[in-house]
mmCIF file of C-alpha atoms in Angstrom:
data_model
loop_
_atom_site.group_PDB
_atom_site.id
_atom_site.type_symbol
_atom_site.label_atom_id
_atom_site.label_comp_id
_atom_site.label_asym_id
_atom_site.label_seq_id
_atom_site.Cartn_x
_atom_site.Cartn_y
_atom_site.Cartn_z
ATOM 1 C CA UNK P 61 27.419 8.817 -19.785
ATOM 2 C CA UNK P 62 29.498 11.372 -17.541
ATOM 3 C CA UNK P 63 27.969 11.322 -14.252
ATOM 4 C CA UNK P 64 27.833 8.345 -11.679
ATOM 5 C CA UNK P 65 26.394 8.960 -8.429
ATOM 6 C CA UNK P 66 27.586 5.981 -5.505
ATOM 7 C CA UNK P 67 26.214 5.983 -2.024
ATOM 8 C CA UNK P 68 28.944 5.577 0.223
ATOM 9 C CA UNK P 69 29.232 4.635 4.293
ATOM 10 C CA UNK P 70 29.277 7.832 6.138
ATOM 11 C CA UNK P 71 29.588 6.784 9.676
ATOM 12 C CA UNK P 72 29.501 3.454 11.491
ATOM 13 C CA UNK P 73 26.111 3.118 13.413
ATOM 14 C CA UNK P 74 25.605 2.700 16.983
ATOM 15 C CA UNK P 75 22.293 0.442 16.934
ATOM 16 C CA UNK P 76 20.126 0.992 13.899
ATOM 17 C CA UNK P 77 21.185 3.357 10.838
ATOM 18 C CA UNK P 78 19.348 6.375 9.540
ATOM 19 C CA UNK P 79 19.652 8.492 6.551
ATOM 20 C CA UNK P 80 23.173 10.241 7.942
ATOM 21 C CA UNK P 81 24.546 6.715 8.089
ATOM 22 C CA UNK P 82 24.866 7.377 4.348
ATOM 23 C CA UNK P 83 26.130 9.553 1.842
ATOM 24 C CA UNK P 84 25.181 10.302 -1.926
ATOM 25 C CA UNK P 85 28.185 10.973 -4.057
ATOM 26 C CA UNK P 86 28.742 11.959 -7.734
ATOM 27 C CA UNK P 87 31.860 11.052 -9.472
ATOM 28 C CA UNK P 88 32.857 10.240 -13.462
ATOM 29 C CA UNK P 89 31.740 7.122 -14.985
ATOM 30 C CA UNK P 90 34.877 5.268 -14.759
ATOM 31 C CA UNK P 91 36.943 3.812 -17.915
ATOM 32 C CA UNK P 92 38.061 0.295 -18.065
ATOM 33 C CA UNK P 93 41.509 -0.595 -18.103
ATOM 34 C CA UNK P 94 42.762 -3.901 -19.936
ATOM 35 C CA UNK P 95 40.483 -6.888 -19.112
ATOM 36 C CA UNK P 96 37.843 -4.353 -17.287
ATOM 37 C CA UNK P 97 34.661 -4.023 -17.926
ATOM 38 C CA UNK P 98 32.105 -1.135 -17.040
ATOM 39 C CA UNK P 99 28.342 -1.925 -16.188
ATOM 40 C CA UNK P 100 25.475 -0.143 -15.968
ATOM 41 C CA UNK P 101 23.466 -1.705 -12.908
ATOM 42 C CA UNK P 102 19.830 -1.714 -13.603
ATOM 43 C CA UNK P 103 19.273 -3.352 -10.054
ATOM 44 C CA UNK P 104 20.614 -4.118 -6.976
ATOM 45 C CA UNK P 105 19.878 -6.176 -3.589
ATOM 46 C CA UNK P 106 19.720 -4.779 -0.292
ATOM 47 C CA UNK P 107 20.681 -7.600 2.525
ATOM 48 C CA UNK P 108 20.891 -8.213 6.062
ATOM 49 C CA UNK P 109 24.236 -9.573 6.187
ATOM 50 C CA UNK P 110 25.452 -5.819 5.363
ATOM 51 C CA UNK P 111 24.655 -4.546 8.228
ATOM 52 C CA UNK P 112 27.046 -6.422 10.396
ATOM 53 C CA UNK P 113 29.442 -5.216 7.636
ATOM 54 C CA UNK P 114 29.337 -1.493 8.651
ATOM 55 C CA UNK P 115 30.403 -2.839 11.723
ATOM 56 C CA UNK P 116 34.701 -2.670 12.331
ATOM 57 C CA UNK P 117 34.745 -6.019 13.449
ATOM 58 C CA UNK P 118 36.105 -9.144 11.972
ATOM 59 C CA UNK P 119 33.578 -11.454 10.694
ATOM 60 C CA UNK P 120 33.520 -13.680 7.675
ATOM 61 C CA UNK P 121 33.208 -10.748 5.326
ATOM 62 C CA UNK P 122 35.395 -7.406 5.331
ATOM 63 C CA UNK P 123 33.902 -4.600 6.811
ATOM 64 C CA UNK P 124 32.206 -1.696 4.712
ATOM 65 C CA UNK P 125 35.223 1.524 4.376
ATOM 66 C CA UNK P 126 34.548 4.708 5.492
ATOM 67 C CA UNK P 127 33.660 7.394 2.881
ATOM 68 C CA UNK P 128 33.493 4.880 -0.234
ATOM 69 C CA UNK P 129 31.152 3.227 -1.951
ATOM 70 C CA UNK P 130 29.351 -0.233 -0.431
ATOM 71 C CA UNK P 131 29.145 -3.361 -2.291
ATOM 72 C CA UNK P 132 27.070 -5.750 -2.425
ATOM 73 C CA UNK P 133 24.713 -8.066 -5.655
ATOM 74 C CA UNK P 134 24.024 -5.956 -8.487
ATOM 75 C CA UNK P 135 23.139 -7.121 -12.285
ATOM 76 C CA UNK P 136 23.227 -4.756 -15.741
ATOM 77 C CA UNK P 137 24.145 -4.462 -19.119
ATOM 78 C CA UNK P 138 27.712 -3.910 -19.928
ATOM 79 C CA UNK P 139 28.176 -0.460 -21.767
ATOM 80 C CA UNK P 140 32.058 -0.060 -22.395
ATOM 81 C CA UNK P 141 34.555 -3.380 -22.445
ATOM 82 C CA UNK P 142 38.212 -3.967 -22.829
ATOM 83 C CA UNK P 143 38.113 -8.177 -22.656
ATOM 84 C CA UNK P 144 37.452 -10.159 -26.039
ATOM 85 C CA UNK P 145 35.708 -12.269 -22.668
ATOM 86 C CA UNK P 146 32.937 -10.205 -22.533
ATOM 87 C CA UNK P 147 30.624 -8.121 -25.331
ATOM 88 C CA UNK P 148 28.812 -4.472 -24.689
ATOM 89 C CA UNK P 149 25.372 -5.017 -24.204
ATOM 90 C CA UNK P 150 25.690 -8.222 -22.464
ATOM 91 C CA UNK P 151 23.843 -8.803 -18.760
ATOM 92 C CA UNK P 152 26.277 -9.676 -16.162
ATOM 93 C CA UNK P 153 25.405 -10.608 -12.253
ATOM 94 C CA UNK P 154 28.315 -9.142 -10.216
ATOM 95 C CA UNK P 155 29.010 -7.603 -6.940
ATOM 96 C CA UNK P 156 29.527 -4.220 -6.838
ATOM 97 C CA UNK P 157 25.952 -2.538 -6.081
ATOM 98 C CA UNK P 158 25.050 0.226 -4.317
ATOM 99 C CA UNK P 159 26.435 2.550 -8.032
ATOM 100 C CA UNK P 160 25.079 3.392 -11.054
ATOM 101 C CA UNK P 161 28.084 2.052 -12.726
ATOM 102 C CA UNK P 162 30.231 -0.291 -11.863
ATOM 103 C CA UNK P 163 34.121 -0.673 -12.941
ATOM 104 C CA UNK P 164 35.160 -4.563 -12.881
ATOM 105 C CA UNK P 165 37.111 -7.145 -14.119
ATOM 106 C CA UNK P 166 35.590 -9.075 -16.600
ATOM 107 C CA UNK P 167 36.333 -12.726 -13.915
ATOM 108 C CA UNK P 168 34.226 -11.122 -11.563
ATOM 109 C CA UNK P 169 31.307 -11.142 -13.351
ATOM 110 C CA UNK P 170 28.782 -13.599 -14.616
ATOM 111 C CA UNK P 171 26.699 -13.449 -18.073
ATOM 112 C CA UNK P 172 22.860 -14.329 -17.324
ATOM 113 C CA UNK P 173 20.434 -14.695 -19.896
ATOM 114 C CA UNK P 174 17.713 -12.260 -19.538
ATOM 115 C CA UNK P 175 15.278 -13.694 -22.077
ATOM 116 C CA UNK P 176 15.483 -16.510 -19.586
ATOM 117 C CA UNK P 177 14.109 -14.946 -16.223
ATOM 118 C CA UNK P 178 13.625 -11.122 -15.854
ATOM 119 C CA UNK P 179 16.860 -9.530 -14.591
ATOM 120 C CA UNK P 180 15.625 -9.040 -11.025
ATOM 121 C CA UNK P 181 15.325 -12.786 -10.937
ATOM 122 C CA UNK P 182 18.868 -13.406 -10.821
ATOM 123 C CA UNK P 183 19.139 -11.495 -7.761
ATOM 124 C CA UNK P 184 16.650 -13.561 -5.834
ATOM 125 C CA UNK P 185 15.059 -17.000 -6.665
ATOM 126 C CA UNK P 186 17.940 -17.919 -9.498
ATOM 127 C CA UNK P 187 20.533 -16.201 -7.005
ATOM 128 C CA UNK P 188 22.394 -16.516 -3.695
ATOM 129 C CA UNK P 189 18.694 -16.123 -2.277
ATOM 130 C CA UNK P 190 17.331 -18.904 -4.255
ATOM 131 C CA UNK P 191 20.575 -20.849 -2.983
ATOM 132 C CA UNK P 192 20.691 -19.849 0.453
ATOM 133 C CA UNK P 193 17.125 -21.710 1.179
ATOM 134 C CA UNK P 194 17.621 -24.972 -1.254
ATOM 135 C CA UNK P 195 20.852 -25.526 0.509
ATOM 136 C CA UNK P 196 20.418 -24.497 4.002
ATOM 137 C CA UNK P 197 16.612 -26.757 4.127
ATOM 138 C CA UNK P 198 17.834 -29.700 2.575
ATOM 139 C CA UNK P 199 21.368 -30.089 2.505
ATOM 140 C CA UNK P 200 22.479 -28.326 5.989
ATOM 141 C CA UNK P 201 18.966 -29.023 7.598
ATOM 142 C CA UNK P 202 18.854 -32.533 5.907
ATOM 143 C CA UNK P 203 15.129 -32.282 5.538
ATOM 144 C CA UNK P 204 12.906 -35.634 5.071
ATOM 145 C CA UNK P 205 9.528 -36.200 3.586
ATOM 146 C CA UNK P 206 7.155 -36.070 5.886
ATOM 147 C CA UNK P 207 8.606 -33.600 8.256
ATOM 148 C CA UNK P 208 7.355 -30.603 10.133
ATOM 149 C CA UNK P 209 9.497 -27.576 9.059
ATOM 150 C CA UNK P 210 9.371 -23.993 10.680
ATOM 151 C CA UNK P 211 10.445 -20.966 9.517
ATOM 152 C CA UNK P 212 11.337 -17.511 10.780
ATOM 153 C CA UNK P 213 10.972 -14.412 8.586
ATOM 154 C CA UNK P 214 9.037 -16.509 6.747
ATOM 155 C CA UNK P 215 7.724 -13.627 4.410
ATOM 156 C CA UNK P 216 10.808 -12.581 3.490
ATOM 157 C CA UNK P 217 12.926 -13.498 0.246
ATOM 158 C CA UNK P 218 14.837 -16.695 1.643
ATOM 159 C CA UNK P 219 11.816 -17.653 3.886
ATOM 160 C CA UNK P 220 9.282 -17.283 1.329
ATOM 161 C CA UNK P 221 11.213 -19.981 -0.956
ATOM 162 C CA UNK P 222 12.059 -22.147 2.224
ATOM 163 C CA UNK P 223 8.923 -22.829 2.950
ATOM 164 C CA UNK P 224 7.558 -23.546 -0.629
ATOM 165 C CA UNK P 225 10.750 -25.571 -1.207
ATOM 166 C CA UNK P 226 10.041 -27.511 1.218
ATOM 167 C CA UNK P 227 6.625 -28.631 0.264
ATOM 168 C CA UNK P 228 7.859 -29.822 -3.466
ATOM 169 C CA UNK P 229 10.332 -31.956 -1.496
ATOM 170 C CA UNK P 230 7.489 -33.517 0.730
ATOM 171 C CA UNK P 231 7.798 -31.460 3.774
ATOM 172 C CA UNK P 232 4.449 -32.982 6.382
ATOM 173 C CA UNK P 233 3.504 -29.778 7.233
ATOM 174 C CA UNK P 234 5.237 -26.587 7.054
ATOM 175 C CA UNK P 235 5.058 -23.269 9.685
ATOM 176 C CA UNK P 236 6.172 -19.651 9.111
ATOM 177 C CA UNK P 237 6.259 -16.657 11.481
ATOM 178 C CA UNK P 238 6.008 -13.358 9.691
ATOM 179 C CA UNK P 239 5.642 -9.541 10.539
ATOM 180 C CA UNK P 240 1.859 -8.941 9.664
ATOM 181 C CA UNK P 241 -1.908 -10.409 9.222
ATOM 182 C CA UNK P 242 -0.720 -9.537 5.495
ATOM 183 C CA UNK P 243 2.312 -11.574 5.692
ATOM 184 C CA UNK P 244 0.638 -14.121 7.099
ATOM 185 C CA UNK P 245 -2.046 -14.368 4.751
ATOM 186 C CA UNK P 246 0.941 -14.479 1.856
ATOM 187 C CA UNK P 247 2.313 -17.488 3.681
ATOM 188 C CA UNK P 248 -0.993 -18.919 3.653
ATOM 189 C CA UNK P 249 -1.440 -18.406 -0.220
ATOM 190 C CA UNK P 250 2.326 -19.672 -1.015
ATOM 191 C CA UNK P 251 1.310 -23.051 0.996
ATOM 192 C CA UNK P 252 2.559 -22.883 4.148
ATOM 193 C CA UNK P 253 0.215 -25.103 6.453
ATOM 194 C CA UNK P 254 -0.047 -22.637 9.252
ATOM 195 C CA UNK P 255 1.303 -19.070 9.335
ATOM 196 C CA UNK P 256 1.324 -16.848 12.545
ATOM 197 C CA UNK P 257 2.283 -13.205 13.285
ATOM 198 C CA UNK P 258 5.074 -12.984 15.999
ATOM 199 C CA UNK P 259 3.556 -10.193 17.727
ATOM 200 C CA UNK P 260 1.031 -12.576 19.074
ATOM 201 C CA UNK P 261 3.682 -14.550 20.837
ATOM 202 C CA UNK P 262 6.243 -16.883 19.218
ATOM 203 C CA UNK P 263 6.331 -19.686 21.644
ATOM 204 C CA UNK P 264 2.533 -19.726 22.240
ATOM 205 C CA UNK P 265 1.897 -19.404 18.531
ATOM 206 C CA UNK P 266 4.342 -22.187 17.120
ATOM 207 C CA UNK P 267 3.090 -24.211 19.850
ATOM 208 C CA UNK P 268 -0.550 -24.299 18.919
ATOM 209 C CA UNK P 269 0.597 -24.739 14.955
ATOM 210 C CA UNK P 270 2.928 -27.505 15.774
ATOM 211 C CA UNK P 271 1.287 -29.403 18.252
ATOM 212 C CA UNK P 272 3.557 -32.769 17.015
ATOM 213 C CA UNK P 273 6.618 -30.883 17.717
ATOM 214 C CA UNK P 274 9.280 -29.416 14.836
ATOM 215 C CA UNK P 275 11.963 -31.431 12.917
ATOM 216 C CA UNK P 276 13.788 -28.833 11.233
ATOM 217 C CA UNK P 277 13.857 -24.985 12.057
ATOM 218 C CA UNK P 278 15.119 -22.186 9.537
ATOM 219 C CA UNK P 279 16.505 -19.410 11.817
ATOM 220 C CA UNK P 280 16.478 -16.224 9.543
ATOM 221 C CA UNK P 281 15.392 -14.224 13.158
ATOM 222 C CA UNK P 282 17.636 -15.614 16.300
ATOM 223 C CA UNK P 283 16.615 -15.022 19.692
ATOM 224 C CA UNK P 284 12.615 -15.709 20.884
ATOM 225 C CA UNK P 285 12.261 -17.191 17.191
ATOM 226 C CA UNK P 286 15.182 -19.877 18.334
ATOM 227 C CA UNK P 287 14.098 -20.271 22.123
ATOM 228 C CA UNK P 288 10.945 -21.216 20.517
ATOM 229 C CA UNK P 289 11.960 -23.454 18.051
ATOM 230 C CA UNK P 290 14.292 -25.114 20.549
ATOM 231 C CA UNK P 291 11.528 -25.783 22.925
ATOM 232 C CA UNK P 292 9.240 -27.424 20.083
ATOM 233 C CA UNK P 293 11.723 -29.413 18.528
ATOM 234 C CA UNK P 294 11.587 -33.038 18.323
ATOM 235 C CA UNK P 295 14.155 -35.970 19.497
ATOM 236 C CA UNK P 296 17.086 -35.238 16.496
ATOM 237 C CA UNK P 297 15.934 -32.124 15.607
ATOM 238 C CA UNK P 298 18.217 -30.102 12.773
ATOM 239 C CA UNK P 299 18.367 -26.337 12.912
ATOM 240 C CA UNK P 300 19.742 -24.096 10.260
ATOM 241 C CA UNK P 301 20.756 -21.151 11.049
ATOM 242 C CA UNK P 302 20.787 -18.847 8.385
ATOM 243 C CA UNK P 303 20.510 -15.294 9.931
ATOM 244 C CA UNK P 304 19.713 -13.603 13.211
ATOM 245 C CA UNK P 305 18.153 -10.314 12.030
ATOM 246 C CA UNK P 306 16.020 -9.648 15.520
ATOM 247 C CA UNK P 307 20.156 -8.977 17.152
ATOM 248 C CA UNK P 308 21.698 -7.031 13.851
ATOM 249 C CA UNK P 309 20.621 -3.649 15.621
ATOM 250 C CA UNK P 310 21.004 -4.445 19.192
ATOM 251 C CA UNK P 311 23.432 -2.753 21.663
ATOM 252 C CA UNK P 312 23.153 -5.268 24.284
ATOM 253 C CA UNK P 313 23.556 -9.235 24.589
ATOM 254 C CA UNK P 314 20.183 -10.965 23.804
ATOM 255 C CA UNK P 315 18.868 -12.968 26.563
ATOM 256 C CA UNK P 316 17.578 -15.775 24.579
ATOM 257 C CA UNK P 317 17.913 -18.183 24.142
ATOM 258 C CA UNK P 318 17.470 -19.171 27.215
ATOM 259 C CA UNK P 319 16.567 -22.869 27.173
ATOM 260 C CA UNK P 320 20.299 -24.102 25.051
ATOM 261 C CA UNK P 321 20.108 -27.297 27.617
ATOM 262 C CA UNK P 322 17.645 -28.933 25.999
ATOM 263 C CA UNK P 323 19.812 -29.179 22.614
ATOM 264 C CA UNK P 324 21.652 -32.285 24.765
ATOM 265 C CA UNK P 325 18.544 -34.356 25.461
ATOM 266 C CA UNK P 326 16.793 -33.990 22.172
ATOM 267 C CA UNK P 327 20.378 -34.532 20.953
ATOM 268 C CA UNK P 328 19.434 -31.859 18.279
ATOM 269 C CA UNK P 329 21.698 -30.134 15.859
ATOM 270 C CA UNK P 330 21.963 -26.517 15.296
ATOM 271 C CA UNK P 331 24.316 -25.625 12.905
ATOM 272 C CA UNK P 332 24.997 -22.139 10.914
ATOM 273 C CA UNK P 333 26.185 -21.724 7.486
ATOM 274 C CA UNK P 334 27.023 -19.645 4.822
ATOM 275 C CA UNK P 335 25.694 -19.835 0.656
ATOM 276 C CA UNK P 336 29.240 -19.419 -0.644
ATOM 277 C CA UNK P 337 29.740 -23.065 1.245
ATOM 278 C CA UNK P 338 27.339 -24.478 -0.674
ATOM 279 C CA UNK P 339 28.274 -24.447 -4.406
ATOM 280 C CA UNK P 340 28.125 -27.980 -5.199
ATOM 281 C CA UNK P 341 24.703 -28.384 -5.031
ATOM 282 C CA UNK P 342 24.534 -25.127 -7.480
ATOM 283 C CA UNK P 343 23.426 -27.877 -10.792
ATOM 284 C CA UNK P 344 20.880 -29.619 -8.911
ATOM 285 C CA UNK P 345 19.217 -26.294 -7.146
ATOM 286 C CA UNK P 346 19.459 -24.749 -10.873
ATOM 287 C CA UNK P 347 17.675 -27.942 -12.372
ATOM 288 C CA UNK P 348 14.771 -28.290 -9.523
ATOM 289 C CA UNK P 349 14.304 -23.998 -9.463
ATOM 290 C CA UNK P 350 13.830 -24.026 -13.107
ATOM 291 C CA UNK P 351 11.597 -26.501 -13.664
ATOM 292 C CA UNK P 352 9.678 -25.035 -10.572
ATOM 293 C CA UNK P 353 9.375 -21.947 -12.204
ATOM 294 C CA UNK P 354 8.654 -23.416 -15.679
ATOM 295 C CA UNK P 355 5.513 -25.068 -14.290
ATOM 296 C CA UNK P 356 4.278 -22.677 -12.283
ATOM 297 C CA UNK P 357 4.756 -24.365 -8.671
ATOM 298 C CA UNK P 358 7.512 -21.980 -7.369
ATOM 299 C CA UNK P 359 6.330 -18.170 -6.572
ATOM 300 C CA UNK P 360 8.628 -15.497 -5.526
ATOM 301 C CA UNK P 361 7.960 -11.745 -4.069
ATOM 302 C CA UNK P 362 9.752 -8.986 -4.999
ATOM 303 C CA UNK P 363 9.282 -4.931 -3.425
ATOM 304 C CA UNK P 364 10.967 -2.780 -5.630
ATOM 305 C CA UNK P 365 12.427 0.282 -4.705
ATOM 306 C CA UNK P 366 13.504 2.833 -7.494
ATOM 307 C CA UNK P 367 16.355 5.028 -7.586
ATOM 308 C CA UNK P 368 19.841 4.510 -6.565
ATOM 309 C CA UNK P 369 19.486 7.603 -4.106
ATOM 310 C CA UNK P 370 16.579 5.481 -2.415
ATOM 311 C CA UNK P 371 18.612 2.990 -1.674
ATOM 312 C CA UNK P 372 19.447 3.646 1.999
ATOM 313 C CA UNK P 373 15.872 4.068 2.443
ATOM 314 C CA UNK P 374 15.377 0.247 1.388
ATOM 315 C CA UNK P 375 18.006 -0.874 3.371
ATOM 316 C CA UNK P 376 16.448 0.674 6.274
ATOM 317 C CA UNK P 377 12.933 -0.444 4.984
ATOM 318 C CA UNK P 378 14.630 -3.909 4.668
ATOM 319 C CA UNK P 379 15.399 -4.191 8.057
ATOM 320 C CA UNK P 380 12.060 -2.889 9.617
ATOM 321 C CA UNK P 381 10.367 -5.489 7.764
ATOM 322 C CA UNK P 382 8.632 -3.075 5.144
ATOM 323 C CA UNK P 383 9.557 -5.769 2.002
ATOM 324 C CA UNK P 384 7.209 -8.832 1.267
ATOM 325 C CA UNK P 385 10.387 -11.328 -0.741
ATOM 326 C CA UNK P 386 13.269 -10.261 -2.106
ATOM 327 C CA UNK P 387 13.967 -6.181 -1.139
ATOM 328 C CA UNK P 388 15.523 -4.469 -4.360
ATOM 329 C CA UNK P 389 16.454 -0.971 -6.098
ATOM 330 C CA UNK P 390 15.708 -0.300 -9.448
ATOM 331 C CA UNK P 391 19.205 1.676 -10.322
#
């Protein structure tokens, strides 16, 4: 335990990253200090939120530095420990990714139970992921039985629990757009009443698979995904807007959506949000995921990317739309 190898931000990208955008760098396995902790990540999530944070802009989040290491979800085992808080050998969730071993205090990081749910777990359906679509479909959406709900990305890891989420809670009939015939077929097999590729046309497509209209949309996309959605909603629609991946590479203004007047006669509601917002609903999404999971009626994809020097390579992968759920390195 001498070497630990970080991948660090290398230059700020104009429009998508490549390889150069990163850099792999091998320093010493840090030692913990008094109330530190060191951890051994055994995985780590790769997001869309971080590439707007390689950005130098202000945004809700601080930018990713120059020449050091990114951050981001991570879970291991702890393997040295200077806090009577916190025993070697036990699995914390913390966030400090993107390194084979992490230095930490021992308040920013969170014991899991790994006899309960695989590790990975933690870092999708029993994490922020898992969060991120209980919260956003019923308690920023406000979704009601009997309700048409569409999502974008649908494939992907918040999508993919969206949509299944929202058939336990007596969605009418739920839509998802996805990448692929593959993805589609997925969505098909998770539940999802219809399922379309958005190559074939959004508007067109969501059209002909909600010909009673929408009640709530899950933006994970932006732009044609939302003009679309817009145009299909119903009177007192509710849109939650999670993420706008379709604009994270873009170098120019999008030009949709283009039809934002109809939000005053439907009177509908389109309102963004962020996870870390959403905490107090933390017991009751940890209640209904586990029992979901327990009985079988809650599936969740993972694509699994080893090595920590892979890592930009998922990221990228990530936001081509290579992944089917939750897009992860094996450290």
């Amino acid at each position: 335990m001498t070497s630990n190898r970080e991948i660090h931000l290398a230059s700020r990208p104009q429009g998508w990253p490549t390889e150069d955008t990163f850099r792999l760098v091998e320093t010493e396995v840090p030692t913990p200090g008094p109330g530190q902790i060191v951890v051994r990540n055994q995985y780590m999530s790769v997001d869309p939120y971080m590439r707007g944070r390689m950005n130098d802009v202000k945004s809700y989040v601080p930018p990713f530095a120059l020449d050091a290491p990114l951050d981001g979800a991570a879970i291991g085992e702890v393997v040295a420990s200077e806090t009577a808080d916190i025993a070697v050998g036990t699995t914390v969730l913390h966030g400090l990714g993107w390194r084979e071993y992490a230095l930490l205090d021992a308040a920013a990081a969170r014991p899991v139970d790994p006899n309960i749910a695989p590790a990975s777990a933690y870092l999708s359906v029993l994490g922020m992921i898992g969060l991120t679509a209980y919260a956003g479909l019923l308690e920023v959406a406000a979704m009601k039985p009997g309700e048409t709900v569409f999502v974008s990305a649908a494939a992907g890891a918040v999508g993919s629990l969206v949509g299944q989420i929202a058939k336990l809670k007596g969605a009418g009939r739920v839509i998802g757009s996805a990448g692929s015939p593959a993805k589609v077929e997925r969505l098909r097999a998770l539940g999802f009443d219809a399922a379309f590729d958005y190559h074939d046309g959004v508007r067109e497509s969501l059209r002909a698979a909600a010909p009673d209209g929408v009640d709530v949309y899950f933006d994970n996309v932006g732009g044609d995904h939302l003009e679309a959605a817009i145009s299909a909603m119903n009177l007192h629609g509710r849109a939650a807007i999670c993420g706008m991946i379709s604009q994270y590479n873009a170098t120019e203004p999008s030009a949709a959506p283009r039809n934002l007047a109809l939000v005053i006669g439907k009177r509908l509601t389109l309102r963004g949000f962020l996870v870390n917002d959403h905490n107090d609903v933390r017991a009751a999404f940890v209640r209904d995921v586990s029992g979901w999971l327990r009985d079988g009626t809650l599936s969740y994809d993972e694509t699994i990317v080893d090595g920590i020097e892979n890592a930009p390579s998922a990221f990228l992968g990530l936001l081509r739309g290579d992944n089917l759920g939750k897009m992860l390195v094996r450290v």
